[in-house]
């Protein structure tokens, strides 16, 4: 780690922290709501675990993610009474800084469960601990300086139980270089899986820069899907000049609701929006839409994304009657569209009499509104 890494908070780190804090707030409310509906459940704790926590504040005074999470909890009675927090970093100096900053938080003593601070290396021992422990609903955040410590085994171990989601930092630059570096072969194998990593190394030797990026992301998502979670959502960060990819923030969940909530958050944090469709990218120097891939193996519909969505729906749901919500759940995964995009397109198709839908309030399209798509002829599909 560079000596001055924590001297100043970058624009990218502030966006990253905002995404995590916003998701934590929404996630906690959803989990608490579900717990309240189950009176038989005695343990109603929730948890936030950060294994690479860093200091409490940057030297420029910017609040770090751990303090933002605790700030949310202190202000919310339900969260305050249930939240268990665990912050770890192998750097003792950073942990001392975090502990001091936590102690200075206003009303920190109102938390039912005082934050736990740890100073240890993240290795397979931690993954083993999570594998052999039933977890309360937990949001995990892994933000290492490089890539050491974040493994496929660790990610699988923290996502096995109900209500557990994970957000992790994917250092694309260093991993792109590390895949062909024999000195870090073991680390790459532990992140992708040995067989998948070997296949990826063979592929990368003949690919362009853009193809390398999409292929690496595709293999990462494939590895995560194989380990259990159904929903993987990447958010790209460019460097300060906007000339190349710096890193990704990857969200992983077993639950569509979590995926939907995070997608809305990431869409709002995107630096570019075209026809109401977000780029799912933060570019400090954004002047135009990035012409690469939104999700692995899927073209980014950057030029006419909303227009293209209408055509896709007419083809995919040809001859079906299905509700707006069902359309969204079936079609939106691994595509850059949020619920509002689908509602806007369905309104347009309805006005153009390309679909049939019961009368509904002008300017809206409810989740439960059934839509009948005409059956397209063979040459139209």
Tab-separated table of C-alpha atoms in Angstrom:
chain	number	residue	atom	x	y	z
A	1	UNK	CA	0.000	0.000	0.000
A	2	UNK	CA	1.342	3.450	-0.846
A	3	UNK	CA	2.249	5.622	2.113
A	4	UNK	CA	-0.138	8.421	1.159
A	5	UNK	CA	-3.095	6.255	0.114
A	6	UNK	CA	-5.304	7.531	2.935
A	7	UNK	CA	-4.166	11.153	2.737
A	8	UNK	CA	-7.054	12.220	0.544
A	9	UNK	CA	-10.378	10.734	-0.469
A	10	UNK	CA	-10.737	10.479	-4.252
A	11	UNK	CA	-13.950	11.102	-6.150
A	12	UNK	CA	-14.071	7.394	-6.912
A	13	UNK	CA	-13.744	6.378	-3.261
A	14	UNK	CA	-16.502	8.799	-2.252
A	15	UNK	CA	-18.873	7.309	-4.838
A	16	UNK	CA	-17.920	3.799	-3.734
A	17	UNK	CA	-18.603	4.656	-0.090
A	18	UNK	CA	-21.940	6.273	-0.999
A	19	UNK	CA	-23.060	3.138	-2.863
A	20	UNK	CA	-22.208	0.904	0.099
A	21	UNK	CA	-23.873	3.186	2.673
A	22	UNK	CA	-27.050	3.600	0.603
A	23	UNK	CA	-27.346	-0.118	0.056
A	24	UNK	CA	-26.740	-0.859	3.726
A	25	UNK	CA	-29.600	1.469	4.693
A	26	UNK	CA	-32.042	-0.156	2.260
A	27	UNK	CA	-30.845	-3.700	3.018
A	28	UNK	CA	-31.195	-3.228	6.791
A	29	UNK	CA	-34.772	-1.972	6.461
A	30	UNK	CA	-35.746	-4.895	4.214
A	31	UNK	CA	-34.199	-7.486	6.531
A	32	UNK	CA	-35.706	-5.937	9.660
A	33	UNK	CA	-39.107	-5.837	7.968
A	34	UNK	CA	-38.821	-9.543	7.124
A	35	UNK	CA	-37.714	-10.385	10.663
A	36	UNK	CA	-40.675	-8.511	12.131
A	37	UNK	CA	-43.051	-10.625	10.063
A	38	UNK	CA	-41.642	-13.777	11.658
A	39	UNK	CA	-42.464	-13.635	15.388
A	40	UNK	CA	-41.016	-17.123	15.896
A	41	UNK	CA	-37.550	-15.863	15.052
A	42	UNK	CA	-35.816	-15.110	18.332
A	43	UNK	CA	-32.474	-13.806	17.083
A	44	UNK	CA	-33.242	-10.535	15.315
A	45	UNK	CA	-29.694	-9.275	14.986
A	46	UNK	CA	-28.248	-8.056	11.705
A	47	UNK	CA	-24.565	-7.504	10.979
A	48	UNK	CA	-22.137	-5.470	8.906
A	49	UNK	CA	-18.652	-6.920	8.442
A	50	UNK	CA	-15.719	-5.131	6.798
A	51	UNK	CA	-12.498	-7.153	6.641
A	52	UNK	CA	-10.386	-4.383	5.071
A	53	UNK	CA	-11.795	-1.414	6.982
A	54	UNK	CA	-9.004	1.174	6.800
A	55	UNK	CA	-8.990	4.303	9.003
A	56	UNK	CA	-11.909	6.237	10.425
A	57	UNK	CA	-11.186	9.331	8.382
A	58	UNK	CA	-8.913	10.365	5.581
A	59	UNK	CA	-6.409	13.024	6.530
A	60	UNK	CA	-8.483	15.563	4.569
A	61	UNK	CA	-11.343	14.908	7.026
A	62	UNK	CA	-13.527	12.803	4.725
A	63	UNK	CA	-15.536	10.167	6.599
A	64	UNK	CA	-14.674	6.569	5.711
A	65	UNK	CA	-17.234	3.864	4.983
A	66	UNK	CA	-17.226	2.315	8.515
A	67	UNK	CA	-18.167	5.655	10.077
A	68	UNK	CA	-20.903	6.194	7.490
A	69	UNK	CA	-22.414	2.808	8.323
A	70	UNK	CA	-22.324	3.511	12.056
A	71	UNK	CA	-23.813	6.953	11.428
A	72	UNK	CA	-26.784	5.364	9.655
A	73	UNK	CA	-27.278	2.937	12.552
A	74	UNK	CA	-27.106	5.597	15.255
A	75	UNK	CA	-29.865	7.609	13.571
A	76	UNK	CA	-32.235	4.647	13.158
A	77	UNK	CA	-33.785	3.058	16.263
A	78	UNK	CA	-34.476	-0.339	14.693
A	79	UNK	CA	-30.975	-0.641	13.214
A	80	UNK	CA	-29.355	0.725	16.379
A	81	UNK	CA	-30.916	-2.032	18.503
A	82	UNK	CA	-29.982	-4.901	16.155
A	83	UNK	CA	-26.758	-4.098	14.359
A	84	UNK	CA	-23.570	-5.991	15.140
A	85	UNK	CA	-20.478	-4.532	13.435
A	86	UNK	CA	-17.054	-6.056	12.942
A	87	UNK	CA	-14.188	-4.034	11.460
A	88	UNK	CA	-10.839	-5.573	10.607
A	89	UNK	CA	-7.617	-4.474	8.966
A	90	UNK	CA	-4.157	-6.000	9.113
A	91	UNK	CA	-2.661	-2.501	9.469
A	92	UNK	CA	-2.607	-1.739	13.197
A	93	UNK	CA	-2.152	1.983	12.598
A	94	UNK	CA	-5.329	2.114	10.512
A	95	UNK	CA	-7.267	0.190	13.144
A	96	UNK	CA	-6.059	2.562	15.853
A	97	UNK	CA	-7.292	5.466	13.735
A	98	UNK	CA	-10.663	3.799	13.163
A	99	UNK	CA	-11.115	2.939	16.843
A	100	UNK	CA	-10.362	6.525	17.838
A	101	UNK	CA	-12.784	7.909	15.230
A	102	UNK	CA	-15.540	5.541	16.335
A	103	UNK	CA	-15.077	6.667	19.923
A	104	UNK	CA	-15.573	10.277	18.825
A	105	UNK	CA	-18.893	9.605	17.088
A	106	UNK	CA	-21.824	11.417	18.632
A	107	UNK	CA	-24.164	8.982	20.455
A	108	UNK	CA	-22.053	5.945	19.577
A	109	UNK	CA	-22.874	4.589	23.042
A	110	UNK	CA	-26.524	4.309	21.963
A	111	UNK	CA	-25.626	1.269	19.841
A	112	UNK	CA	-26.811	-1.857	21.635
A	113	UNK	CA	-23.816	-3.807	20.312
A	114	UNK	CA	-20.504	-1.878	20.500
A	115	UNK	CA	-18.423	-2.136	17.296
A	116	UNK	CA	-15.793	-4.879	17.351
A	117	UNK	CA	-12.298	-4.056	16.111
A	118	UNK	CA	-9.811	-6.675	14.901
A	119	UNK	CA	-6.300	-6.608	13.499
A	120	UNK	CA	-5.539	-9.732	11.489
A	121	UNK	CA	-4.513	-10.929	8.059
A	122	UNK	CA	-7.407	-12.054	5.871
A	123	UNK	CA	-6.670	-15.641	4.870
A	124	UNK	CA	-8.337	-19.024	4.524
A	125	UNK	CA	-8.746	-19.233	8.294
A	126	UNK	CA	-11.431	-16.556	8.111
A	127	UNK	CA	-13.202	-18.355	5.269
A	128	UNK	CA	-13.143	-21.519	7.365
A	129	UNK	CA	-14.722	-19.642	10.280
A	130	UNK	CA	-17.610	-18.388	8.145
A	131	UNK	CA	-18.091	-21.802	6.518
A	132	UNK	CA	-18.640	-23.420	9.906
A	133	UNK	CA	-20.877	-20.755	11.409
A	134	UNK	CA	-24.524	-19.969	10.790
A	135	UNK	CA	-24.590	-16.246	10.113
A	136	UNK	CA	-27.265	-13.743	11.035
A	137	UNK	CA	-28.289	-11.597	8.026
A	138	UNK	CA	-25.041	-9.840	7.196
A	139	UNK	CA	-23.828	-7.306	4.666
A	140	UNK	CA	-20.163	-7.938	3.915
A	141	UNK	CA	-17.879	-5.325	2.372
A	142	UNK	CA	-14.423	-6.334	1.138
A	143	UNK	CA	-12.240	-3.482	-0.071
A	144	UNK	CA	-8.610	-4.658	-0.173
A	145	UNK	CA	-5.839	-2.491	-1.560
A	146	UNK	CA	-5.019	-5.149	-4.138
A	147	UNK	CA	-6.597	-8.575	-4.354
A	148	UNK	CA	-4.962	-10.704	-1.664
A	149	UNK	CA	-7.499	-12.184	0.737
A	150	UNK	CA	-10.583	-12.043	-1.482
A	151	UNK	CA	-11.098	-15.598	-2.709
A	152	UNK	CA	-13.903	-17.594	-4.254
A	153	UNK	CA	-14.024	-19.682	-1.097
A	154	UNK	CA	-14.402	-16.599	1.113
A	155	UNK	CA	-17.175	-15.167	-1.070
A	156	UNK	CA	-19.050	-18.465	-1.060
A	157	UNK	CA	-18.707	-18.798	2.723
A	158	UNK	CA	-20.253	-15.397	3.472
A	159	UNK	CA	-23.205	-15.791	1.118
A	160	UNK	CA	-24.495	-19.189	2.221
A	161	UNK	CA	-27.053	-17.993	4.796
A	162	UNK	CA	-30.335	-16.114	4.462
A	163	UNK	CA	-30.104	-12.339	4.176
A	164	UNK	CA	-26.366	-12.279	3.467
A	165	UNK	CA	-25.096	-10.074	0.643
A	166	UNK	CA	-21.589	-9.046	-0.335
A	167	UNK	CA	-20.009	-6.031	-2.007
A	168	UNK	CA	-16.359	-6.308	-2.955
A	169	UNK	CA	-13.631	-4.293	-4.647
A	170	UNK	CA	-12.281	-5.854	-7.832
A	171	UNK	CA	-8.953	-4.272	-8.736
A	172	UNK	CA	-9.175	-4.782	-12.484
A	173	UNK	CA	-5.792	-3.214	-13.296
A	174	UNK	CA	-3.782	-5.392	-10.931
A	175	UNK	CA	-5.760	-8.543	-11.671
A	176	UNK	CA	-5.416	-8.014	-15.420
A	177	UNK	CA	-1.643	-7.880	-14.960
A	178	UNK	CA	-1.577	-10.624	-12.333
A	179	UNK	CA	-3.293	-13.274	-14.443
A	180	UNK	CA	-0.125	-13.762	-16.495
A	181	UNK	CA	2.273	-13.259	-13.598
A	182	UNK	CA	3.566	-16.603	-12.236
A	183	UNK	CA	4.477	-14.902	-8.948
A	184	UNK	CA	0.787	-14.404	-8.074
A	185	UNK	CA	-0.647	-17.442	-9.850
A	186	UNK	CA	-1.947	-18.918	-6.588
A	187	UNK	CA	-3.863	-15.717	-5.729
A	188	UNK	CA	-5.486	-15.639	-9.171
A	189	UNK	CA	-6.419	-19.312	-8.910
A	190	UNK	CA	-8.069	-18.696	-5.540
A	191	UNK	CA	-10.117	-15.834	-6.975
A	192	UNK	CA	-11.306	-17.490	-10.203
A	193	UNK	CA	-10.821	-21.170	-9.437
A	194	UNK	CA	-7.744	-22.968	-10.836
A	195	UNK	CA	-9.408	-24.508	-13.895
A	196	UNK	CA	-11.213	-21.302	-14.850
A	197	UNK	CA	-8.075	-19.206	-14.286
A	198	UNK	CA	-6.032	-21.459	-16.596
A	199	UNK	CA	-8.709	-21.225	-19.287
A	200	UNK	CA	-8.777	-17.459	-18.862
A	201	UNK	CA	-4.992	-17.152	-19.238
A	202	UNK	CA	-5.150	-19.022	-22.539
A	203	UNK	CA	-7.932	-16.752	-23.812
A	204	UNK	CA	-6.294	-13.466	-22.857
A	205	UNK	CA	-3.164	-13.941	-24.945
A	206	UNK	CA	-5.042	-13.191	-28.173
A	207	UNK	CA	-7.546	-10.554	-27.060
A	208	UNK	CA	-7.716	-6.779	-27.448
A	209	UNK	CA	-7.833	-4.497	-24.396
A	210	UNK	CA	-11.617	-4.148	-24.539
A	211	UNK	CA	-12.135	-7.861	-25.075
A	212	UNK	CA	-9.776	-8.641	-22.194
A	213	UNK	CA	-11.883	-6.557	-19.841
A	214	UNK	CA	-15.190	-8.147	-20.808
A	215	UNK	CA	-13.690	-11.646	-20.759
A	216	UNK	CA	-12.181	-11.227	-17.288
A	217	UNK	CA	-15.503	-9.898	-15.956
A	218	UNK	CA	-17.383	-12.701	-17.695
A	219	UNK	CA	-15.207	-15.364	-16.069
A	220	UNK	CA	-15.466	-13.720	-12.646
A	221	UNK	CA	-19.262	-13.634	-12.862
A	222	UNK	CA	-19.279	-17.228	-14.072
A	223	UNK	CA	-17.178	-18.315	-11.110
A	224	UNK	CA	-19.487	-16.500	-8.691
A	225	UNK	CA	-22.614	-18.032	-10.248
A	226	UNK	CA	-21.133	-21.509	-9.941
A	227	UNK	CA	-20.500	-20.946	-6.233
A	228	UNK	CA	-24.201	-20.301	-5.583
A	229	UNK	CA	-25.308	-16.632	-5.908
A	230	UNK	CA	-27.673	-15.971	-8.788
A	231	UNK	CA	-27.230	-12.209	-9.042
A	232	UNK	CA	-23.961	-10.410	-9.798
A	233	UNK	CA	-23.880	-6.691	-10.503
A	234	UNK	CA	-20.662	-4.866	-11.516
A	235	UNK	CA	-20.125	-1.095	-11.371
A	236	UNK	CA	-17.108	0.282	-13.237
A	237	UNK	CA	-14.763	3.057	-12.113
A	238	UNK	CA	-12.513	4.871	-14.571
A	239	UNK	CA	-9.280	6.682	-13.694
A	240	UNK	CA	-9.209	10.465	-13.153
A	241	UNK	CA	-8.647	11.180	-16.845
A	242	UNK	CA	-11.360	8.748	-17.874
A	243	UNK	CA	-8.973	6.961	-20.222
A	244	UNK	CA	-9.005	3.450	-18.752
A	245	UNK	CA	-10.699	1.187	-16.237
A	246	UNK	CA	-9.379	1.449	-12.691
A	247	UNK	CA	-11.528	-1.037	-10.790
A	248	UNK	CA	-14.996	-2.446	-10.275
A	249	UNK	CA	-17.337	-2.622	-7.337
A	250	UNK	CA	-19.052	-6.009	-7.496
A	251	UNK	CA	-22.340	-6.745	-5.748
A	252	UNK	CA	-23.344	-10.380	-5.164
A	253	UNK	CA	-26.653	-11.683	-3.826
A	254	UNK	CA	-28.952	-14.707	-3.872
A	255	UNK	CA	-32.042	-12.495	-3.832
A	256	UNK	CA	-33.603	-10.525	-6.687
A	257	UNK	CA	-34.852	-7.812	-4.317
A	258	UNK	CA	-31.307	-7.043	-3.238
A	259	UNK	CA	-30.197	-7.007	-6.871
A	260	UNK	CA	-33.045	-4.640	-7.763
A	261	UNK	CA	-32.283	-2.234	-4.907
A	262	UNK	CA	-28.565	-2.104	-5.667
A	263	UNK	CA	-29.263	-1.623	-9.370
A	264	UNK	CA	-31.342	1.480	-8.598
A	265	UNK	CA	-28.558	2.841	-6.386
A	266	UNK	CA	-25.796	2.206	-8.919
A	267	UNK	CA	-27.891	3.681	-11.721
A	268	UNK	CA	-28.223	6.955	-9.798
A	269	UNK	CA	-24.469	7.043	-9.098
A	270	UNK	CA	-23.596	6.555	-12.785
A	271	UNK	CA	-21.897	9.497	-14.440
A	272	UNK	CA	-23.711	9.050	-17.768
A	273	UNK	CA	-27.377	8.406	-18.572
A	274	UNK	CA	-28.750	8.059	-22.114
A	275	UNK	CA	-32.521	7.913	-22.766
A	276	UNK	CA	-32.930	7.363	-19.028
A	277	UNK	CA	-30.631	4.313	-19.094
A	278	UNK	CA	-27.563	4.466	-16.836
A	279	UNK	CA	-24.030	3.494	-17.834
A	280	UNK	CA	-23.295	1.762	-14.496
A	281	UNK	CA	-19.950	3.477	-14.554
A	282	UNK	CA	-18.349	6.355	-12.692
A	283	UNK	CA	-16.063	8.389	-14.908
A	284	UNK	CA	-14.655	11.601	-13.351
A	285	UNK	CA	-14.016	12.935	-16.852
A	286	UNK	CA	-17.249	11.669	-18.412
A	287	UNK	CA	-18.137	13.440	-21.649
A	288	UNK	CA	-19.665	10.574	-23.604
A	289	UNK	CA	-21.050	7.104	-23.119
A	290	UNK	CA	-18.533	4.329	-22.934
A	291	UNK	CA	-18.809	2.108	-26.013
A	292	UNK	CA	-17.869	-1.286	-24.574
A	293	UNK	CA	-19.859	-3.753	-22.524
A	294	UNK	CA	-22.336	-3.185	-19.744
A	295	UNK	CA	-22.293	-6.749	-18.467
A	296	UNK	CA	-20.063	-9.612	-19.533
A	297	UNK	CA	-21.015	-11.065	-22.912
A	298	UNK	CA	-23.827	-8.539	-23.431
A	299	UNK	CA	-23.542	-5.462	-25.692
A	300	UNK	CA	-24.078	-2.102	-24.015
A	301	UNK	CA	-27.041	-0.537	-25.788
A	302	UNK	CA	-25.476	2.911	-25.490
A	303	UNK	CA	-26.723	4.705	-28.591
A	304	UNK	CA	-30.458	3.953	-28.417
A	305	UNK	CA	-30.847	1.837	-25.274
A	306	UNK	CA	-34.512	2.560	-24.593
A	307	UNK	CA	-35.560	2.190	-28.236
A	308	UNK	CA	-33.809	-1.163	-28.386
A	309	UNK	CA	-35.561	-2.330	-25.220
A	310	UNK	CA	-38.964	-2.085	-26.871
A	311	UNK	CA	-37.830	-4.261	-29.783
A	312	UNK	CA	-36.362	-6.827	-27.403
A	313	UNK	CA	-39.577	-7.094	-25.392
A	314	UNK	CA	-41.757	-7.563	-28.469
A	315	UNK	CA	-39.548	-10.443	-29.590
A	316	UNK	CA	-38.863	-12.132	-26.259
A	317	UNK	CA	-42.452	-12.069	-24.999
A	318	UNK	CA	-44.150	-12.718	-28.345
A	319	UNK	CA	-47.576	-14.265	-27.790
A	320	UNK	CA	-47.427	-14.014	-23.977
A	321	UNK	CA	-49.609	-12.267	-21.413
A	322	UNK	CA	-47.458	-11.263	-18.470
A	323	UNK	CA	-47.359	-8.508	-15.823
A	324	UNK	CA	-44.934	-5.621	-15.799
A	325	UNK	CA	-43.226	-7.012	-12.695
A	326	UNK	CA	-42.783	-10.445	-14.240
A	327	UNK	CA	-41.314	-8.853	-17.370
A	328	UNK	CA	-38.845	-6.918	-15.252
A	329	UNK	CA	-37.713	-9.933	-13.219
A	330	UNK	CA	-37.299	-12.135	-16.279
A	331	UNK	CA	-35.652	-9.659	-18.595
A	332	UNK	CA	-33.623	-7.167	-16.543
A	333	UNK	CA	-30.916	-9.416	-15.104
A	334	UNK	CA	-27.533	-8.714	-16.741
A	335	UNK	CA	-29.016	-5.763	-18.620
A	336	UNK	CA	-28.639	-2.039	-17.800
A	337	UNK	CA	-32.352	-1.380	-17.335
A	338	UNK	CA	-34.164	-0.473	-14.128
A	339	UNK	CA	-37.892	-0.774	-13.451
A	340	UNK	CA	-38.625	2.794	-14.596
A	341	UNK	CA	-37.119	2.020	-18.018
A	342	UNK	CA	-39.489	-0.908	-18.525
A	343	UNK	CA	-42.507	1.121	-17.452
A	344	UNK	CA	-41.616	3.924	-19.856
A	345	UNK	CA	-41.145	1.540	-22.783
A	346	UNK	CA	-44.381	-0.314	-22.051
A	347	UNK	CA	-46.264	2.981	-21.971
A	348	UNK	CA	-44.800	3.838	-25.374
A	349	UNK	CA	-45.682	0.437	-26.829
A	350	UNK	CA	-49.200	0.763	-25.428
A	351	UNK	CA	-49.652	4.203	-26.982
A	352	UNK	CA	-48.373	2.839	-30.292
A	353	UNK	CA	-50.877	-0.052	-29.988
A	354	UNK	CA	-48.076	-2.581	-30.262
A	355	UNK	CA	-49.203	-4.301	-27.058
A	356	UNK	CA	-52.529	-4.665	-25.260
A	357	UNK	CA	-52.866	-3.583	-21.629
A	358	UNK	CA	-55.889	-2.725	-19.452
A	359	UNK	CA	-56.568	0.947	-18.924
A	360	UNK	CA	-54.249	2.466	-16.379
A	361	UNK	CA	-53.527	5.948	-15.094
A	362	UNK	CA	-51.883	8.106	-17.736
A	363	UNK	CA	-48.140	8.412	-17.259
A	364	UNK	CA	-47.855	5.286	-15.100
A	365	UNK	CA	-47.607	1.548	-15.581
A	366	UNK	CA	-48.201	-0.469	-12.402
A	367	UNK	CA	-46.275	-3.601	-11.484
A	368	UNK	CA	-49.420	-5.745	-11.648
A	369	UNK	CA	-50.697	-4.463	-15.006
A	370	UNK	CA	-50.965	-7.463	-17.376
A	371	UNK	CA	-49.490	-7.007	-20.836
A	372	UNK	CA	-50.398	-9.039	-23.900
A	373	UNK	CA	-47.777	-9.143	-26.624
A	374	UNK	CA	-48.865	-9.991	-30.179
A	375	UNK	CA	-47.442	-13.191	-31.609
A	376	UNK	CA	-44.816	-12.253	-34.133
A	377	UNK	CA	-44.539	-14.070	-37.421
A	378	UNK	CA	-41.543	-16.326	-37.912
A	379	UNK	CA	-39.529	-13.856	-39.972
A	380	UNK	CA	-40.137	-11.071	-37.475
A	381	UNK	CA	-38.602	-12.905	-34.531
